[in-house]
Coordinates of C-alpha atoms in Angstrom, one line a residue:
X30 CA 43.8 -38.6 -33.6
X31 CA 41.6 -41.0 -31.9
X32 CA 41.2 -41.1 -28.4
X33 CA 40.9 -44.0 -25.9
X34 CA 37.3 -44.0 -24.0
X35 CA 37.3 -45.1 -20.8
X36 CA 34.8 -45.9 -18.4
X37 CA 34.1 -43.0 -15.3
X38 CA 34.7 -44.3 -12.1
X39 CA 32.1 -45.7 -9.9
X40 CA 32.0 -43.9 -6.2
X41 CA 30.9 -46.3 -3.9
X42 CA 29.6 -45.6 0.1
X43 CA 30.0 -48.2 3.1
X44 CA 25.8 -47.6 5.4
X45 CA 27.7 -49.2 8.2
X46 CA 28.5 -47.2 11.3
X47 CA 32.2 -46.9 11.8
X48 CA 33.1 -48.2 15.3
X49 CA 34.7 -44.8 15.7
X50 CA 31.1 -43.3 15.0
X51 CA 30.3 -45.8 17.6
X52 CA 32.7 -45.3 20.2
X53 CA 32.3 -41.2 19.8
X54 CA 28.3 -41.7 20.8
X55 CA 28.9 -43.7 23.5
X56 CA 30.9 -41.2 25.1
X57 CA 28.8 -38.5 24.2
X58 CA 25.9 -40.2 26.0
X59 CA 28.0 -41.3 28.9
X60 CA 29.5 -37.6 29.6
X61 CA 25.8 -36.5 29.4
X62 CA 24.1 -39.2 32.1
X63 CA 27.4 -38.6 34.3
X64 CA 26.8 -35.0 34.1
X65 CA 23.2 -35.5 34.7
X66 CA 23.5 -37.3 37.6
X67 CA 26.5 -34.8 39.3
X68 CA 24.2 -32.1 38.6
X69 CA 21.2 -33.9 40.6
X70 CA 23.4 -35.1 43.3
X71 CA 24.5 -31.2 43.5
X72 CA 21.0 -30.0 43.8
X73 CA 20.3 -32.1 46.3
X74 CA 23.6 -31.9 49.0
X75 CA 22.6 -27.9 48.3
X76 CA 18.8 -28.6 49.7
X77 CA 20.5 -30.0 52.5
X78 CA 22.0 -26.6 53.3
X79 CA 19.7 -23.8 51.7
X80 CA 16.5 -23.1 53.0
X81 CA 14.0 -22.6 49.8
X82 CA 11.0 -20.6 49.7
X83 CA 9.5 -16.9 49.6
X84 CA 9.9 -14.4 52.3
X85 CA 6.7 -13.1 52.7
X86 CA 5.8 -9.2 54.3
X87 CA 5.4 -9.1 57.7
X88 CA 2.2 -8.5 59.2
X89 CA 2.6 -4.8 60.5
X90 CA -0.5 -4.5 62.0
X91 CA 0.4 -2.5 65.5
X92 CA -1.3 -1.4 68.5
X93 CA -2.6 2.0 68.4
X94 CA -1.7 4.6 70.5
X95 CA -3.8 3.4 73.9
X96 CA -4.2 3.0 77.3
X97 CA -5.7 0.3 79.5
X98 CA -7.6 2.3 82.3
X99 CA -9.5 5.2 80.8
X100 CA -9.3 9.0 82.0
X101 CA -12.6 11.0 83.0
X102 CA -14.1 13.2 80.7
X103 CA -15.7 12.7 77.5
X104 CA -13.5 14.3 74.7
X105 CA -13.1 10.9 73.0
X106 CA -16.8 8.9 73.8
X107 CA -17.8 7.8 70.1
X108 CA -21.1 6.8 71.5
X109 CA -23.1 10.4 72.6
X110 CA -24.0 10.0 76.2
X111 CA -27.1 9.2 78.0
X112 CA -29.6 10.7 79.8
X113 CA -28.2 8.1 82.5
X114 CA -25.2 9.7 82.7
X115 CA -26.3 12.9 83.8
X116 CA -28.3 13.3 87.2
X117 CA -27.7 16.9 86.8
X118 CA -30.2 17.4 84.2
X119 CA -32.8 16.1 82.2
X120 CA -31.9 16.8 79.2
X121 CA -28.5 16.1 77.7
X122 CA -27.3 18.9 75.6
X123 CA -25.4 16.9 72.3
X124 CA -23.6 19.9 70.7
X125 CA -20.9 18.2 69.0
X126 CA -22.0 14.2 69.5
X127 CA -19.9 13.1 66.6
X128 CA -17.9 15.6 65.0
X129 CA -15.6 13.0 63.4
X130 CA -13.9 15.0 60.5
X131 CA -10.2 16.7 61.2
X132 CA -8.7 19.9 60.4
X133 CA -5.7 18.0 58.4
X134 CA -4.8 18.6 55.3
X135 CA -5.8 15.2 54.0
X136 CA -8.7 14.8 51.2
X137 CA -9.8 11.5 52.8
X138 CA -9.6 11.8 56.8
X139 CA -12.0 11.4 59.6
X140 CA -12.2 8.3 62.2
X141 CA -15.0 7.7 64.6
X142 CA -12.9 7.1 67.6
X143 CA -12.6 11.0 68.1
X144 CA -15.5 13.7 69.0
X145 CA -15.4 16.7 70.7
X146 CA -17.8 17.5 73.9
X147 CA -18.0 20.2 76.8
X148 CA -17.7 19.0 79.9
X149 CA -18.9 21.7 81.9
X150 CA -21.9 22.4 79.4
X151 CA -22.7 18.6 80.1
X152 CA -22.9 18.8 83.5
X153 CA -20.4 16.0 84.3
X154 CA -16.7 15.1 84.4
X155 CA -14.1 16.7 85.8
X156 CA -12.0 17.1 81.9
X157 CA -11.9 16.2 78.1
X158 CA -10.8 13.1 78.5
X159 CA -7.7 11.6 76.9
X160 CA -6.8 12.4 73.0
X161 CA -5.0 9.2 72.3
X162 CA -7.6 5.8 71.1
X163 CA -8.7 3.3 73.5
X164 CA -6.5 0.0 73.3
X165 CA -6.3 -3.3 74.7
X166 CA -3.6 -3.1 76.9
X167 CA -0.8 0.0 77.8
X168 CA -0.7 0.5 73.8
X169 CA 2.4 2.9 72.0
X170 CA 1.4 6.5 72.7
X171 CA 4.0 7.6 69.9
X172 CA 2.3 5.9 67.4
X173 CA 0.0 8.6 64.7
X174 CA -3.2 6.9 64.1
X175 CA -4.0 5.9 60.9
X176 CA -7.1 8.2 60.7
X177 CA -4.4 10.8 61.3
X178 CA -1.5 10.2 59.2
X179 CA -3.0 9.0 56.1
X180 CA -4.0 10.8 53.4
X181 CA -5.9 9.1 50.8
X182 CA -6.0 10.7 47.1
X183 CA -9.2 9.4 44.8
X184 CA -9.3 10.3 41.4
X185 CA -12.4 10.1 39.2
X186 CA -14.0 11.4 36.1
X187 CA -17.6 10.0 36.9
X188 CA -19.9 8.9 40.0
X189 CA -19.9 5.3 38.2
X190 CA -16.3 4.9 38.0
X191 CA -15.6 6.3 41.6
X192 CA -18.5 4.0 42.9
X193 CA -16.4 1.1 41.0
X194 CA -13.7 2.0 42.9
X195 CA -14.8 2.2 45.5
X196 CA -16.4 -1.1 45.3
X197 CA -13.5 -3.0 44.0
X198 CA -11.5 -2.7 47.1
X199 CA -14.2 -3.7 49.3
X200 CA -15.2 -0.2 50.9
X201 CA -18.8 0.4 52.2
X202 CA -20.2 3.2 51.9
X203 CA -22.0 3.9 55.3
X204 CA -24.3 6.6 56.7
X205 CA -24.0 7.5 60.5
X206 CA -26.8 8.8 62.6
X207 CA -25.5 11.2 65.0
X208 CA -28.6 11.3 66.9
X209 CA -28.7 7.3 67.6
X210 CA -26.0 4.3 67.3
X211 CA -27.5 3.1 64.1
X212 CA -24.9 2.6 61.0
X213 CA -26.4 2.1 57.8
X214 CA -24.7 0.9 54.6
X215 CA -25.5 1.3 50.7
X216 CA -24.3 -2.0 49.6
X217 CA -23.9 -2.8 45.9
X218 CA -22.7 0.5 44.9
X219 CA -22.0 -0.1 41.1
X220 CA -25.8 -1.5 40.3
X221 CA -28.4 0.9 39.2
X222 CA -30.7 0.2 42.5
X223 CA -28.4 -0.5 45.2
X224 CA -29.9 -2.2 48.8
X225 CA -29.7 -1.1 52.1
X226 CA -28.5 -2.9 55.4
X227 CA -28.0 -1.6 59.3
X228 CA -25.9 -2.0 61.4
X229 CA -25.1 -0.6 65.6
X230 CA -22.2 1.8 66.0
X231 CA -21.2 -0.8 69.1
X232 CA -20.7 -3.9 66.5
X233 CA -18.2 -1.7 64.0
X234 CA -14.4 -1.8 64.3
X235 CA -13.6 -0.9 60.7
X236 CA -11.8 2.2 59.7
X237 CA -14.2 5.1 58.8
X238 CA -12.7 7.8 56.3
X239 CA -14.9 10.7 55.3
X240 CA -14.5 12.9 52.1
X241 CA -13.2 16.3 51.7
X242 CA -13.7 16.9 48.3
X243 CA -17.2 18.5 47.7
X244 CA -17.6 16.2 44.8
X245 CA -16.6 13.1 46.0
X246 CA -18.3 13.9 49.1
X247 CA -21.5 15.0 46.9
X248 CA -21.5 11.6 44.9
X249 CA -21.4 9.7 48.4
X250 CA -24.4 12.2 49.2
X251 CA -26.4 11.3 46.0
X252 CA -25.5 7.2 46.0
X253 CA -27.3 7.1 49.7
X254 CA -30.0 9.3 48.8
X255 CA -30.7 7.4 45.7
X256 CA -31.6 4.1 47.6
X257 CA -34.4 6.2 49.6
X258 CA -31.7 7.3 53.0
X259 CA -31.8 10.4 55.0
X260 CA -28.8 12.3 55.6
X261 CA -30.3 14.9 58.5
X262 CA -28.0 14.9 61.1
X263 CA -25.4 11.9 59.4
X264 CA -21.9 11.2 58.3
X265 CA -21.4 9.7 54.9
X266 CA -18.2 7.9 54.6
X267 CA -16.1 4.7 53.9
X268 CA -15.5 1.5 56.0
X269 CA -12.5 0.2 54.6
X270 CA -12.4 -3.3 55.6
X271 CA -9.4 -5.2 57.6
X272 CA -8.0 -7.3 54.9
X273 CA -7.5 -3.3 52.7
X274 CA -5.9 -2.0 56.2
X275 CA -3.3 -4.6 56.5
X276 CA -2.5 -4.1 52.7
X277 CA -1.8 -0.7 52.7
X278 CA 0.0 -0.7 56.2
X279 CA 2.2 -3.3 54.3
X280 CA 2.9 -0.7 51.4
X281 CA 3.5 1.4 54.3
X282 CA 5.8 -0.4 56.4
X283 CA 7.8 -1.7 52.9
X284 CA 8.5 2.6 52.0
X285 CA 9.3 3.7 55.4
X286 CA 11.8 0.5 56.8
X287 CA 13.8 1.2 53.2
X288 CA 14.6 4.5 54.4
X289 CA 15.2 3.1 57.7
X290 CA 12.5 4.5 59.9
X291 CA 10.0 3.0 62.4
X292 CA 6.2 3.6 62.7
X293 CA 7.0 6.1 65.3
X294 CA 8.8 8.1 62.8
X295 CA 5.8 8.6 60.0
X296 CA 4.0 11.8 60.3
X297 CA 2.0 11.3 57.3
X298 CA 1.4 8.9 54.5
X299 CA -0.2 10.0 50.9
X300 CA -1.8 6.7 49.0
X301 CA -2.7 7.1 45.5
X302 CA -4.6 4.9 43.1
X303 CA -4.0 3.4 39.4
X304 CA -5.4 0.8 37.4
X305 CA -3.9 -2.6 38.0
X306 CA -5.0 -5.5 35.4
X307 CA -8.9 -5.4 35.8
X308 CA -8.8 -3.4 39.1
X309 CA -7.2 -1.2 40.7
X310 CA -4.7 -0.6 43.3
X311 CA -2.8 1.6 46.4
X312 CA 0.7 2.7 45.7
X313 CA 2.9 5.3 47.2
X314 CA 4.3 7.8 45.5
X315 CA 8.2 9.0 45.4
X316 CA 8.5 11.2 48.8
X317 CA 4.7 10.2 49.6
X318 CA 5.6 9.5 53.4
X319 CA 6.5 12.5 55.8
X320 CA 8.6 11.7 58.8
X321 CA 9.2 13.3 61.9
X322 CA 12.0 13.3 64.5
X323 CA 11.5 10.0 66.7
X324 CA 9.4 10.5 69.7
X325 CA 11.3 10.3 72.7
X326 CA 9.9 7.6 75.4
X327 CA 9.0 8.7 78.7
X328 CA 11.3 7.0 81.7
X329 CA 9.5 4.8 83.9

């Protein structure tokens, strides 16, 4: 049987665009530049009535408990007094010039805005003076001083990483005479050989914090001693410097307004350290701030 051979069938294609293919673009691309422009026109009629940008922490700096006029006495004097001060004798007897540390229970606390005297042992005065800390004007009197209510936990396994903490948050390490108004600071306290610079009580406003650890308070000790000071009759502490203050009153302030307190309300607040990048940094813990009932205000 023979069979009939036939050629296949040769498929053929057309490169031209279809003017469907056409037409379906050109709507594609118009429903995009239409939506474009909507969504532009949208953003900016919502600029009109949104206001944009970061809400930043408040500065919570506040004025210490104070008064304007000072009381007689000398319970608070940071400066010891002068033989000027005392016709009575010649002699001033400086039992307790600067006894800045407290009884709390704090392992970081002491402020030099407080010292103990005798007023009848001195010779002068007719009391101790007022407790609360000299302030610019009438001041909050309800207010717990922050060399009073914090309590500052520092963790470290050497001298050489304390000292680089230390150093990263700005925090001199200062020696006070309590026999004269001079103020002497270690500086560079992570180099081998630090230096040495001075300073009068009268020209510092810092916050001073003194150890209660005996070995942090040791390696404060040994880092002065080892750039050639004398510790007779000294404080060794920290300076913390402004811009650290108003940072950790900020963590402060952000713990105790969630719970829905005021400043008037904190008893105490514990700070801790961890690392933080390259550094290190202050952080509360869970239940790190005490509160008390809310001081009631004196009528006028």
């Amino acid at each position: 049987m023979n069979r009939e051979i036939t050629d296949k069938p040769r498929l053929t294609t057309d490169p031209r665009v279809s003017g469907y293919d056409k037409l379906s673009a050109f709507l594609t691309a118009s429903v995009t530049v239409f939506g474009l422009l909507v969504f532009l026109m949208f953003m900016m009629w919502l600029t009109t009535i949104v206001e944009w940008g970061s809400t930043s922490m408040p500065s919570v700096i506040q004025e210490l408990a104070g008064n304007g006029n000072r009381p007689e006495g000398i319970a608070d004097d940071w400066q010891p007094p002068g033989v000027e001060e005392f016709p009575e004798v010649d002699t001033p007897q400086l039992a307790d010039s600067l006894e800045a540390t407290t009884d709390a229970i704090s392992s970081v606390r002491a402020s030099l805005e407080s010292v103990d005297g005798d007023a009848p042992e001195m010779g002068r005065g007719t009391g101790l003076g007022d407790k609360r800390a000299r302030g610019p004007g009438n001041g909050n009197g309800n207010i717990i001083p922050e060399a009073d209510r914090w309590k500052i936990e520092l963790v470290a396994s050497t001298q050489g990483e304390y000292m680089k903490i230390l150093e990263s948050f700005d925090i001199t390490l200062g020696v006070v005479h309590e026999l004269s108004n001079l103020i002497e600071y270690v500086d560079d306290l992570t180099a081998s050989v630090g230096s040495v610079s001075e300073n009068e009580r009268k020209n510092e406003s810092r916050l001073f914090f003194m150890n209660k650890k005996n070995r942090l308070r040791r390696w404060d000790q040994n880092k002065a001693e080892s750039v050639g000071l004398e510790l007779k009759n000294t404080l060794v502490g920290h300076f913390y410097p402004p811009a650290l203050r108003e940072q950790m009153l900020a963590l402060e302030y952000e713990v105790y307004s969630k719970a829905g307190k005021t400043l008037e309300e904190v008893r105490l607040t514990e700070f801790r350290i961890r690392p933080a990048g390259s550094g290190y940094e202050y952080f509360i813990p869970q239940n790190g701030i005490q509160y008390r009932p809310k001081p009631v205000r004196p009528s006028a």
